[in-house]
Short mmCIF file of C-alpha atoms and ligand atoms in Angstrom, two decimals:
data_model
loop_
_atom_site.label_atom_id
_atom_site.label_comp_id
_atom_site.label_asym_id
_atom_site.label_seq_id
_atom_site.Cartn_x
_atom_site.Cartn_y
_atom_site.Cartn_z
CA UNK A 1 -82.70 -58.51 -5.85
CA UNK A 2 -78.82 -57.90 -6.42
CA UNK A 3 -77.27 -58.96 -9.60
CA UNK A 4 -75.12 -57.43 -12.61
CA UNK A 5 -75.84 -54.75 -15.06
CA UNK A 6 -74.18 -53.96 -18.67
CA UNK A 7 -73.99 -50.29 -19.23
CA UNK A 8 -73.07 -50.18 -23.27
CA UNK A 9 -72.13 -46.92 -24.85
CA UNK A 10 -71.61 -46.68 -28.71
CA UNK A 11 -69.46 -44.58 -31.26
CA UNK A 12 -68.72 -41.21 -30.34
CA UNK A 13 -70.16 -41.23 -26.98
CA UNK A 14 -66.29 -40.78 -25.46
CA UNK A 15 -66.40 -37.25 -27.03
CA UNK A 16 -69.21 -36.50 -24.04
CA UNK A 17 -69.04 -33.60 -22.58
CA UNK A 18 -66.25 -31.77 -25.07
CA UNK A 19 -68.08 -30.78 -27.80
CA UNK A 20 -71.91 -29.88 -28.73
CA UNK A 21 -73.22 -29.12 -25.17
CA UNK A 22 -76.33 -27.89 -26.26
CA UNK A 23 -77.42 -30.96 -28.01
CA UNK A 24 -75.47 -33.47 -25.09
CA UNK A 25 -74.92 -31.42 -21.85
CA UNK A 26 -71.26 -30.96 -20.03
CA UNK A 27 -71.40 -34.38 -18.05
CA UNK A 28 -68.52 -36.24 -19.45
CA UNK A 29 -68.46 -40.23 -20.58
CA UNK A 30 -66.86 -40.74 -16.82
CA UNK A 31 -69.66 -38.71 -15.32
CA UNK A 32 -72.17 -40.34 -16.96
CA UNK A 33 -70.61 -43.72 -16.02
CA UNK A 34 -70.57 -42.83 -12.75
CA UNK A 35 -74.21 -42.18 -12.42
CA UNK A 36 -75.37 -45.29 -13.82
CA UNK A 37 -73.06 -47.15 -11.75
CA UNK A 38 -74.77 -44.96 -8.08
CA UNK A 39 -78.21 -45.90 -9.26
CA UNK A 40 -77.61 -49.50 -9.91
CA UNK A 41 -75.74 -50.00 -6.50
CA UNK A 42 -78.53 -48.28 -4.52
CA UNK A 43 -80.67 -50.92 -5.98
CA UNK A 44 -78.63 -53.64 -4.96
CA UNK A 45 -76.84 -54.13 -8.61
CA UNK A 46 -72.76 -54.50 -9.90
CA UNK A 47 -72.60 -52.43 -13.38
CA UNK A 48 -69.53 -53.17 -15.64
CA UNK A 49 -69.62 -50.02 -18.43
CA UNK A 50 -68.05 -50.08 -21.50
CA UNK A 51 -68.13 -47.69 -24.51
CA UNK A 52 -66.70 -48.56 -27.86
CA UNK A 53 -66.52 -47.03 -30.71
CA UNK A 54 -67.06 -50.34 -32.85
CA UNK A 55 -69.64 -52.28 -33.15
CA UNK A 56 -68.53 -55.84 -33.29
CA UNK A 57 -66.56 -55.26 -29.85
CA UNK A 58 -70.61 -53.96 -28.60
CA UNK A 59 -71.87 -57.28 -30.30
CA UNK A 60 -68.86 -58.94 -28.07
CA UNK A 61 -69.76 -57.81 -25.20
CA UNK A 62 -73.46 -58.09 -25.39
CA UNK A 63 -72.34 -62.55 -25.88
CA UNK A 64 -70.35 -62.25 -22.96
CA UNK A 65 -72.92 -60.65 -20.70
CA UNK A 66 -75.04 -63.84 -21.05
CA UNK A 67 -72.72 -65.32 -18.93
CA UNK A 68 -72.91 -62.83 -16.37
CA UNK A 69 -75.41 -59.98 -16.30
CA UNK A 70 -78.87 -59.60 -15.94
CA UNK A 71 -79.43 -56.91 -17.91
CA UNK A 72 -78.40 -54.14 -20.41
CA UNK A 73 -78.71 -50.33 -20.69
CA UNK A 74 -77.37 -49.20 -24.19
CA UNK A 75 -77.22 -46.02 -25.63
CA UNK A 76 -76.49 -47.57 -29.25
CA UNK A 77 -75.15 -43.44 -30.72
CA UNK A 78 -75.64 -43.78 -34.29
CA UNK A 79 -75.84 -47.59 -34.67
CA UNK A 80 -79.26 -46.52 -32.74
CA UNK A 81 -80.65 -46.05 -36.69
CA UNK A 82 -78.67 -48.29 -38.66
CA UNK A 83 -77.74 -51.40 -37.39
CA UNK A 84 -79.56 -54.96 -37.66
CA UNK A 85 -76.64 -57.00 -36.56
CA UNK A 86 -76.58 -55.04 -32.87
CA UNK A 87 -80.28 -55.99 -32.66
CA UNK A 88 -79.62 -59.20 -33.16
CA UNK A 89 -77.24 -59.39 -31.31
CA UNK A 90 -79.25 -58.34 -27.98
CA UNK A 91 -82.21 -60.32 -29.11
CA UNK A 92 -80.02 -63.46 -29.63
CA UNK A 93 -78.90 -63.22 -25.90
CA UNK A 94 -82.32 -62.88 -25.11
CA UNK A 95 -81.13 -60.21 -21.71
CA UNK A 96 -84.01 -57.67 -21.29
CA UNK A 97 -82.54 -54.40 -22.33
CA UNK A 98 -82.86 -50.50 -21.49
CA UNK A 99 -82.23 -48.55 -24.78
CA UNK A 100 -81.06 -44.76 -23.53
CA UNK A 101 -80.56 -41.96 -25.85
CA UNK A 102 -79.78 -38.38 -24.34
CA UNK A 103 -80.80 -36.19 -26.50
CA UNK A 104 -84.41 -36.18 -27.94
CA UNK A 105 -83.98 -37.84 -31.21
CA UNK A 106 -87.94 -37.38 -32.39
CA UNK A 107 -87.10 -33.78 -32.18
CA UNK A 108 -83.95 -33.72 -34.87
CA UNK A 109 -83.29 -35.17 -38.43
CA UNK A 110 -85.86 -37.59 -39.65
CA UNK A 111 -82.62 -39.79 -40.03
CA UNK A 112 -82.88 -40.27 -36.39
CA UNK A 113 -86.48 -41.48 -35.42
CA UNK A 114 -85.87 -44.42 -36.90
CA UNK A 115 -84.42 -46.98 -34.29
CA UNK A 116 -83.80 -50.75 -34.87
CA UNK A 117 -84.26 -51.67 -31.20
CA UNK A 118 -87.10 -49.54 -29.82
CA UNK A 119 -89.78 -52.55 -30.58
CA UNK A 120 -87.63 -55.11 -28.66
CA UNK A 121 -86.26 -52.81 -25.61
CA UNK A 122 -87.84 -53.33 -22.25
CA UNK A 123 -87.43 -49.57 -21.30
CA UNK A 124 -86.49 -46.19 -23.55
CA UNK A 125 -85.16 -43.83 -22.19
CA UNK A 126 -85.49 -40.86 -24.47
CA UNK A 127 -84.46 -37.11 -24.09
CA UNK A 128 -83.93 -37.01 -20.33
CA UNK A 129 -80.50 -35.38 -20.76
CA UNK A 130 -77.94 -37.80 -18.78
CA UNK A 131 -80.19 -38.27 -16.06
CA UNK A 132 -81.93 -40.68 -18.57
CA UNK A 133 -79.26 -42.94 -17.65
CA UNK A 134 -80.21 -43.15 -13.89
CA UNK A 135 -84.04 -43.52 -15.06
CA UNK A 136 -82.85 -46.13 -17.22
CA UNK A 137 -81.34 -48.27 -14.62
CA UNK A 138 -84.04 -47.61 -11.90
CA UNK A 139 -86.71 -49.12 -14.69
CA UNK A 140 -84.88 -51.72 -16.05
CA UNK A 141 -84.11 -52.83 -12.61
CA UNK A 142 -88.18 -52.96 -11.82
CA UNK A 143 -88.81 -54.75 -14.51
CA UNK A 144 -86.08 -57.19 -13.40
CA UNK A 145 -87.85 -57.45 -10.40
CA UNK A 146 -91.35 -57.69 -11.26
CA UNK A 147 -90.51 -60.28 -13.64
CA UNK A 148 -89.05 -62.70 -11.01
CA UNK A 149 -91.76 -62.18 -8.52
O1 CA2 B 1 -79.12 -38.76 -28.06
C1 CA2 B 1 -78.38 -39.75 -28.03
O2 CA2 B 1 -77.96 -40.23 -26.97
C2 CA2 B 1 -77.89 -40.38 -29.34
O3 CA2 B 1 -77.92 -41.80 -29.17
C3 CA2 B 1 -76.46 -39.89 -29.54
C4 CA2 B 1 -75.85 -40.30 -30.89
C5 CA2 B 1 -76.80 -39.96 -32.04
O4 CA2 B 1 -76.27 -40.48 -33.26
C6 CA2 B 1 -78.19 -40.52 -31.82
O5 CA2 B 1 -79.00 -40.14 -32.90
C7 CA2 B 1 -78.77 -40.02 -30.52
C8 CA2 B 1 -74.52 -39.59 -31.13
C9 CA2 B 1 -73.54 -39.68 -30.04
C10 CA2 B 1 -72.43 -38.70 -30.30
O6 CA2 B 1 -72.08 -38.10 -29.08
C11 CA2 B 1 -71.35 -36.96 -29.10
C12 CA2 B 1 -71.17 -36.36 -27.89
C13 CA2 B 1 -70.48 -35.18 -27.82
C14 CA2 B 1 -69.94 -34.61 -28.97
C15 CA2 B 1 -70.12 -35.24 -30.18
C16 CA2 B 1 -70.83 -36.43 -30.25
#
């Protein structure tokens, strides 16, 4: 199957490898980018990546990928544990969706287990360092496949 992936990375996740290695690793945004964009095109898939650090330009892009993408890997930051319109969002475009987060969040603040997508995500992805990202792609693109078969 070949087709187009979203890669979506929230607030804060530019600061990537420049502060708080021990909680994120050294890979930097780019890096990390760059990963995600090797698996997907060993698996026959285009990924577009953008990170912002506001949430209605996430919502944006999550409409326009209904137009042109078969699926989305988000790492959400903190809008992971707060936000019902970003859910909605990716449930109103109805695009099955890998939800990534780098560090293991069931292992910090209680603040943190708390997610508002993990009951509609088709993967997680959770605590695999960056690498989650590659595992991310390589499951959501399975499931892409399995479900057109
Ligand atoms: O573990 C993850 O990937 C998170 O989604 C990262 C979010 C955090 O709020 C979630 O609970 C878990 C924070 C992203 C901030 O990234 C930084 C990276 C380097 C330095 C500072 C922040």
């Amino acid at each position: 199957m070949s087709g187009r992936l979203l890669l979506l990375n929230g607030p804060n996740l530019n600061l990537l490898g420049t502060r708080e290695p021990g909680v994120y690793g050294t890979a930097t945004l780019a890096d990390v980018e760059r990963l995600a964009a090797d698996a997907a095109s060993s698996l026959g898939f285009e990924l577009r990546a953008v990170q912002s650090n506001h949430e209605g330009v996430l919502i944006d892009e999550i409409h326009a990928a209904r137009h042109d993408c078969d699926g989305i890997v988000i790492n959400p930051g903190g809008l992971t544990h707060t936000s019902v319109a970003l859910r909605d969002a990716l449930t109103g475009v109805g695009l099955p969706f890998a939800e990534v987060h780098i560090s293991d969040v069931y292992a910090r603040e209680a603040f943190r287990h708390h997610s508002y997508l993990d009951d509609v995500a088709a993967v997680r992805v959770v605590g695999h360092g960056v690498d989650g990202y590659a595992e991310a792609v390589r499951e959501l693109a399975a499931f892409l496949r399995h479900r057109e078969s």
